[in-house]
mmCIF file of C-alpha atoms in Angstrom:
data_model
loop_
_atom_site.group_PDB
_atom_site.id
_atom_site.type_symbol
_atom_site.label_atom_id
_atom_site.label_comp_id
_atom_site.label_asym_id
_atom_site.label_seq_id
_atom_site.Cartn_x
_atom_site.Cartn_y
_atom_site.Cartn_z
ATOM 1 C CA GLU A 1 -10.353 -18.211 -4.969
ATOM 2 C CA THR A 2 -7.056 -16.444 -5.454
ATOM 3 C CA GLY A 3 -5.269 -13.449 -4.011
ATOM 4 C CA VAL A 4 -6.118 -11.634 -0.825
ATOM 5 C CA THR A 5 -9.714 -11.328 0.342
ATOM 6 C CA GLN A 6 -11.154 -9.116 3.052
ATOM 7 C CA THR A 7 -14.502 -9.137 4.810
ATOM 8 C CA PRO A 8 -16.603 -7.207 5.345
ATOM 9 C CA ARG A 9 -16.087 -4.717 2.523
ATOM 10 C CA HIS A 10 -17.990 -2.021 4.403
ATOM 11 C CA LEU A 11 -18.579 -1.600 8.117
ATOM 12 C CA VAL A 12 -20.384 1.050 10.094
ATOM 13 C CA MET A 13 -20.015 0.910 13.847
ATOM 14 C CA GLY A 14 -20.671 2.986 16.906
ATOM 15 C CA MET A 15 -17.933 3.994 19.298
ATOM 16 C CA THR A 16 -19.001 1.400 21.853
ATOM 17 C CA ASN A 17 -19.230 -1.542 19.451
ATOM 18 C CA LYS A 18 -16.837 -4.426 19.064
ATOM 19 C CA LYS A 19 -16.233 -5.759 15.581
ATOM 20 C CA SER A 20 -13.582 -7.696 13.686
ATOM 21 C CA LEU A 21 -12.099 -7.402 10.227
ATOM 22 C CA LYS A 22 -10.996 -10.560 8.482
ATOM 23 C CA CYS A 23 -8.298 -11.117 5.896
ATOM 24 C CA GLU A 24 -7.429 -14.319 4.076
ATOM 25 C CA GLN A 25 -4.610 -14.905 1.629
ATOM 26 C CA HIS A 26 -4.560 -17.756 -0.868
ATOM 27 C CA LEU A 27 -1.016 -17.179 -2.100
ATOM 28 C CA GLY A 28 0.985 -19.353 0.283
ATOM 29 C CA HIS A 29 2.757 -16.328 1.737
ATOM 30 C CA ASN A 30 4.355 -16.246 5.172
ATOM 31 C CA ALA A 31 3.888 -12.566 6.063
ATOM 32 C CA MET A 32 0.729 -10.514 6.478
ATOM 33 C CA TYR A 33 0.093 -6.838 7.161
ATOM 34 C CA TRP A 34 -2.575 -4.378 8.220
ATOM 35 C CA TYR A 35 -2.509 -0.856 6.795
ATOM 36 C CA LYS A 36 -4.718 2.178 7.349
ATOM 37 C CA GLN A 37 -5.498 4.344 4.317
ATOM 38 C CA SER A 38 -6.916 7.779 5.057
ATOM 39 C CA ALA A 39 -7.690 10.447 2.480
ATOM 40 C CA LYS A 40 -4.665 12.455 1.348
ATOM 41 C CA LYS A 41 -2.308 10.656 3.728
ATOM 42 C CA PRO A 42 0.287 7.951 3.069
ATOM 43 C CA LEU A 43 -0.676 4.396 3.803
ATOM 44 C CA GLU A 44 0.116 3.776 7.444
ATOM 45 C CA LEU A 45 1.580 0.416 8.347
ATOM 46 C CA MET A 46 -0.162 -0.831 11.483
ATOM 47 C CA PHE A 47 0.942 -4.402 12.098
ATOM 48 C CA VAL A 48 3.225 -6.983 10.533
ATOM 49 C CA TYR A 49 3.094 -10.707 11.097
ATOM 50 C CA SER A 50 5.871 -12.942 9.865
ATOM 51 C CA LEU A 51 5.557 -16.702 10.289
ATOM 52 C CA GLU A 52 2.495 -16.000 12.464
ATOM 53 C CA GLU A 53 4.497 -13.919 14.945
ATOM 54 C CA ARG A 54 3.884 -10.203 15.306
ATOM 55 C CA VAL A 55 7.103 -8.467 14.320
ATOM 56 C CA GLU A 56 5.968 -4.878 14.055
ATOM 57 C CA ASN A 57 3.465 -2.718 15.835
ATOM 58 C CA ASN A 58 3.684 0.837 14.618
ATOM 59 C CA SER A 59 2.495 2.594 17.780
ATOM 60 C CA VAL A 60 -1.084 1.632 17.078
ATOM 61 C CA PRO A 61 -3.617 2.383 19.845
ATOM 62 C CA SER A 62 -4.710 -0.606 21.883
ATOM 63 C CA ARG A 63 -8.285 -0.273 20.615
ATOM 64 C CA PHE A 64 -6.919 -2.098 17.546
ATOM 65 C CA SER A 65 -5.945 -5.679 18.332
ATOM 66 C CA PRO A 66 -4.555 -7.995 15.643
ATOM 67 C CA GLU A 67 -4.686 -11.755 15.593
ATOM 68 C CA CYS A 68 -2.947 -14.187 13.250
ATOM 69 C CA PRO A 69 -4.137 -17.747 13.962
ATOM 70 C CA ASN A 70 -2.270 -19.213 10.977
ATOM 71 C CA SER A 71 -0.292 -18.044 7.963
ATOM 72 C CA SER A 72 -3.400 -17.647 5.811
ATOM 73 C CA HIS A 73 -5.625 -15.644 8.141
ATOM 74 C CA LEU A 74 -5.330 -12.274 9.804
ATOM 75 C CA PHE A 75 -7.886 -10.477 11.939
ATOM 76 C CA LEU A 76 -8.148 -6.959 13.260
ATOM 77 C CA HIS A 77 -10.343 -6.717 16.349
ATOM 78 C CA LEU A 78 -11.857 -3.307 16.946
ATOM 79 C CA HIS A 79 -13.327 -1.908 20.167
ATOM 80 C CA THR A 80 -14.243 1.545 21.448
ATOM 81 C CA LEU A 81 -13.074 3.211 18.263
ATOM 82 C CA GLN A 82 -13.123 6.953 17.616
ATOM 83 C CA PRO A 83 -14.588 8.783 14.608
ATOM 84 C CA GLU A 84 -11.034 9.592 13.430
ATOM 85 C CA ASP A 85 -10.473 5.847 13.009
ATOM 86 C CA SER A 86 -12.804 5.944 10.005
ATOM 87 C CA ALA A 87 -10.686 4.903 7.028
ATOM 88 C CA LEU A 88 -9.999 2.136 4.541
ATOM 89 C CA TYR A 89 -8.209 -0.768 6.220
ATOM 90 C CA LEU A 90 -6.066 -2.787 3.883
ATOM 91 C CA CYS A 91 -4.623 -6.217 4.360
ATOM 92 C CA ALA A 92 -1.583 -7.397 2.422
ATOM 93 C CA SER A 93 0.598 -10.466 2.242
ATOM 94 C CA SER A 94 4.067 -11.266 0.949
ATOM 95 C CA GLN A 95 6.660 -13.990 0.851
ATOM 96 C CA GLY A 96 9.236 -12.712 3.306
ATOM 97 C CA THR A 97 9.033 -9.124 4.489
ATOM 98 C CA TRP A 98 11.320 -7.476 1.924
ATOM 99 C CA GLY A 99 9.467 -7.978 -1.281
ATOM 100 C CA GLU A 100 6.336 -7.247 -3.176
ATOM 101 C CA GLN A 101 3.139 -7.113 -1.165
ATOM 102 C CA PHE A 102 -0.221 -8.225 -2.504
ATOM 103 C CA PHE A 103 -3.188 -6.227 -1.293
ATOM 104 C CA GLY A 104 -6.785 -7.041 -0.594
ATOM 105 C CA PRO A 105 -9.676 -4.755 -1.584
ATOM 106 C CA GLY A 106 -9.942 -3.247 1.876
ATOM 107 C CA THR A 107 -12.685 -2.704 4.432
ATOM 108 C CA ARG A 108 -14.231 0.750 4.420
ATOM 109 C CA LEU A 109 -14.823 1.506 8.110
ATOM 110 C CA THR A 110 -17.050 4.307 9.353
ATOM 111 C CA VAL A 111 -17.164 5.042 13.069
ATOM 112 C CA LEU A 112 -20.157 7.082 14.170
ATOM 113 C CA ALA B 1 13.091 7.020 9.997
ATOM 114 C CA GLN B 2 12.777 6.692 6.284
ATOM 115 C CA SER B 3 10.163 8.745 4.460
ATOM 116 C CA VAL B 4 8.787 8.827 0.932
ATOM 117 C CA SER B 5 7.746 11.995 -0.873
ATOM 118 C CA GLN B 6 5.534 12.225 -3.913
ATOM 119 C CA HIS B 7 5.627 15.784 -5.143
ATOM 120 C CA ASN B 8 2.477 15.880 -7.219
ATOM 121 C CA HIS B 9 -0.860 15.364 -5.500
ATOM 122 C CA HIS B 10 -2.985 15.587 -8.619
ATOM 123 C CA VAL B 11 -1.869 15.488 -12.245
ATOM 124 C CA ILE B 12 -4.213 16.108 -15.142
ATOM 125 C CA LEU B 13 -3.140 15.119 -18.652
ATOM 126 C CA SER B 14 -4.690 14.655 -22.042
ATOM 127 C CA GLU B 15 -4.480 11.311 -23.776
ATOM 128 C CA ALA B 16 -1.161 10.698 -25.543
ATOM 129 C CA ALA B 17 0.676 13.113 -23.269
ATOM 130 C CA SER B 18 3.828 11.911 -21.539
ATOM 131 C CA LEU B 19 3.807 11.235 -17.829
ATOM 132 C CA GLU B 20 6.423 11.564 -15.146
ATOM 133 C CA LEU B 21 5.554 11.206 -11.469
ATOM 134 C CA GLY B 22 8.191 12.068 -8.926
ATOM 135 C CA CYS B 23 9.199 9.973 -5.941
ATOM 136 C CA ASN B 24 11.996 10.695 -3.493
ATOM 137 C CA TYR B 25 12.952 8.831 -0.367
ATOM 138 C CA SER B 26 15.118 9.706 2.582
ATOM 139 C CA TYR B 27 17.066 6.544 3.393
ATOM 140 C CA GLY B 28 20.691 6.322 2.251
ATOM 141 C CA GLY B 29 21.285 2.595 2.359
ATOM 142 C CA THR B 30 20.078 -0.327 0.287
ATOM 143 C CA VAL B 31 16.421 -0.097 -0.620
ATOM 144 C CA ASN B 32 13.777 -2.016 -2.514
ATOM 145 C CA LEU B 33 11.532 0.313 -4.490
ATOM 146 C CA PHE B 34 7.998 -0.111 -5.782
ATOM 147 C CA TRP B 35 5.261 1.661 -7.660
ATOM 148 C CA TYR B 36 1.703 0.565 -6.984
ATOM 149 C CA VAL B 37 -1.455 1.668 -8.760
ATOM 150 C CA GLN B 38 -5.016 1.837 -7.485
ATOM 151 C CA TYR B 39 -7.643 2.086 -10.215
ATOM 152 C CA PRO B 40 -11.043 3.492 -9.183
ATOM 153 C CA GLY B 41 -12.880 0.925 -7.105
ATOM 154 C CA GLN B 42 -10.054 -1.591 -7.268
ATOM 155 C CA HIS B 43 -7.351 -2.709 -4.900
ATOM 156 C CA LEU B 44 -3.698 -1.711 -4.938
ATOM 157 C CA GLN B 45 -1.645 -3.631 -7.456
ATOM 158 C CA LEU B 46 2.022 -3.635 -8.338
ATOM 159 C CA LEU B 47 3.146 -1.712 -11.420
ATOM 160 C CA LEU B 48 6.863 -2.371 -11.123
ATOM 161 C CA LYS B 49 9.662 -2.948 -8.645
ATOM 162 C CA TYR B 50 13.396 -2.445 -8.292
ATOM 163 C CA PHE B 51 15.605 -4.619 -6.122
ATOM 164 C CA SER B 52 18.990 -4.456 -7.868
ATOM 165 C CA GLY B 53 20.607 -4.446 -11.311
ATOM 166 C CA ASP B 54 19.553 -2.247 -14.213
ATOM 167 C CA PRO B 55 18.233 0.995 -12.678
ATOM 168 C CA LEU B 56 15.716 1.379 -15.500
ATOM 169 C CA VAL B 57 12.850 -0.909 -14.661
ATOM 170 C CA LYS B 58 9.992 -1.785 -16.967
ATOM 171 C CA GLY B 59 6.604 -2.672 -15.575
ATOM 172 C CA ILE B 60 3.151 -3.509 -16.801
ATOM 173 C CA LYS B 61 1.039 -1.408 -19.171
ATOM 174 C CA GLY B 62 4.003 0.448 -20.655
ATOM 175 C CA PHE B 63 5.181 2.022 -17.414
ATOM 176 C CA GLU B 64 8.839 2.321 -16.464
ATOM 177 C CA ALA B 65 10.784 3.838 -13.613
ATOM 178 C CA GLU B 66 14.363 4.915 -13.150
ATOM 179 C CA PHE B 67 16.295 4.514 -9.920
ATOM 180 C CA ILE B 68 18.817 7.318 -9.457
ATOM 181 C CA LYS B 69 20.695 6.527 -6.294
ATOM 182 C CA SER B 70 22.501 9.868 -6.104
ATOM 183 C CA LYS B 71 19.177 11.688 -6.143
ATOM 184 C CA PHE B 72 17.313 9.207 -3.918
ATOM 185 C CA SER B 73 14.675 9.139 -6.608
ATOM 186 C CA PHE B 74 12.521 6.547 -8.342
ATOM 187 C CA ASN B 75 10.380 8.449 -10.830
ATOM 188 C CA LEU B 76 7.618 6.757 -12.789
ATOM 189 C CA ARG B 77 7.243 7.421 -16.501
ATOM 190 C CA LYS B 78 5.022 6.545 -19.401
ATOM 191 C CA PRO B 79 5.560 8.023 -22.878
ATOM 192 C CA SER B 80 1.899 8.181 -23.855
ATOM 193 C CA VAL B 81 -0.924 7.924 -21.339
ATOM 194 C CA GLN B 82 -4.387 6.544 -22.000
ATOM 195 C CA TRP B 83 -7.728 7.332 -20.412
ATOM 196 C CA SER B 84 -7.553 3.955 -18.692
ATOM 197 C CA ASP B 85 -4.453 5.090 -16.786
ATOM 198 C CA THR B 86 -6.652 7.296 -14.633
ATOM 199 C CA ALA B 87 -5.853 6.068 -11.129
ATOM 200 C CA GLU B 88 -3.906 6.823 -7.992
ATOM 201 C CA TYR B 89 -0.220 5.973 -8.006
ATOM 202 C CA PHE B 90 1.807 5.173 -4.901
ATOM 203 C CA CYS B 91 5.547 4.989 -4.527
ATOM 204 C CA ALA B 92 6.848 2.680 -1.785
ATOM 205 C CA VAL B 93 10.252 2.042 -0.267
ATOM 206 C CA ASN B 94 11.401 -0.896 1.799
ATOM 207 C CA ALA B 95 14.663 -0.101 3.549
ATOM 208 C CA TRP B 96 14.197 -2.464 6.473
ATOM 209 C CA ALA B 97 12.468 -5.771 6.759
ATOM 210 C CA ASN B 98 8.960 -5.292 8.156
ATOM 211 C CA ASP B 99 8.923 -1.601 7.248
ATOM 212 C CA MET B 100 7.416 -0.697 3.878
ATOM 213 C CA ARG B 101 6.800 3.052 3.628
ATOM 214 C CA PHE B 102 4.398 4.565 1.133
ATOM 215 C CA GLY B 103 4.127 8.036 -0.300
ATOM 216 C CA ALA B 104 0.881 9.970 -0.036
ATOM 217 C CA GLY B 105 -0.037 9.079 -3.608
ATOM 218 C CA THR B 106 -0.544 11.007 -6.841
ATOM 219 C CA ARG B 107 -3.940 11.088 -8.440
ATOM 220 C CA LEU B 108 -3.712 10.977 -12.223
ATOM 221 C CA THR B 109 -6.642 12.087 -14.343
ATOM 222 C CA VAL B 110 -6.362 11.479 -18.075
ATOM 223 C CA LYS B 111 -8.816 13.399 -20.212
ATOM 224 C CA PRO B 112 -10.016 11.635 -23.367
#
């Protein structure tokens, strides 16, 4: 399998649930990203990992917790989310943090 | 902080019409510039990019973009659109490592 994959593709959760989003890249890249895509708003960069170290956290609430166990995998752990957190969550990867990013298909999250 | 503006939220064209989508950014230093496209039901993919050199950049599917440094602009163009170009187009600017900023996107509808 090639490119960037994300699972699950759709997720519905209650505000008290705990769930995790998974991202895997098969491109040999050394940087990975989480973005939030809401309707009619710019993509919001949430987290950046470079060489498995978190290098950016864009003032994201603590109910979102990223994890990067190795250069190919990235997780986003979710707990006690709010309805306004409903959005498409995109994962991306790149070689270095200056260049082209390759995106996964996203996880469509609905918080009830 | 840098920002990216896409002036048109929704553009409707007939097939064979010419396309120009505007993109302006706020940062005055060295930047890497990108246009991404998101076809219905598909993930974001790169159309073209500018890092340095010739400010007129050619991308896939007949798209091109021109970097005008004095105007802080990176407009996307295509001389003759097709129905299959119906998609959402995102301009992105990377002025700092770990900090890719996206515009809000322009939805293009091409009528057959």
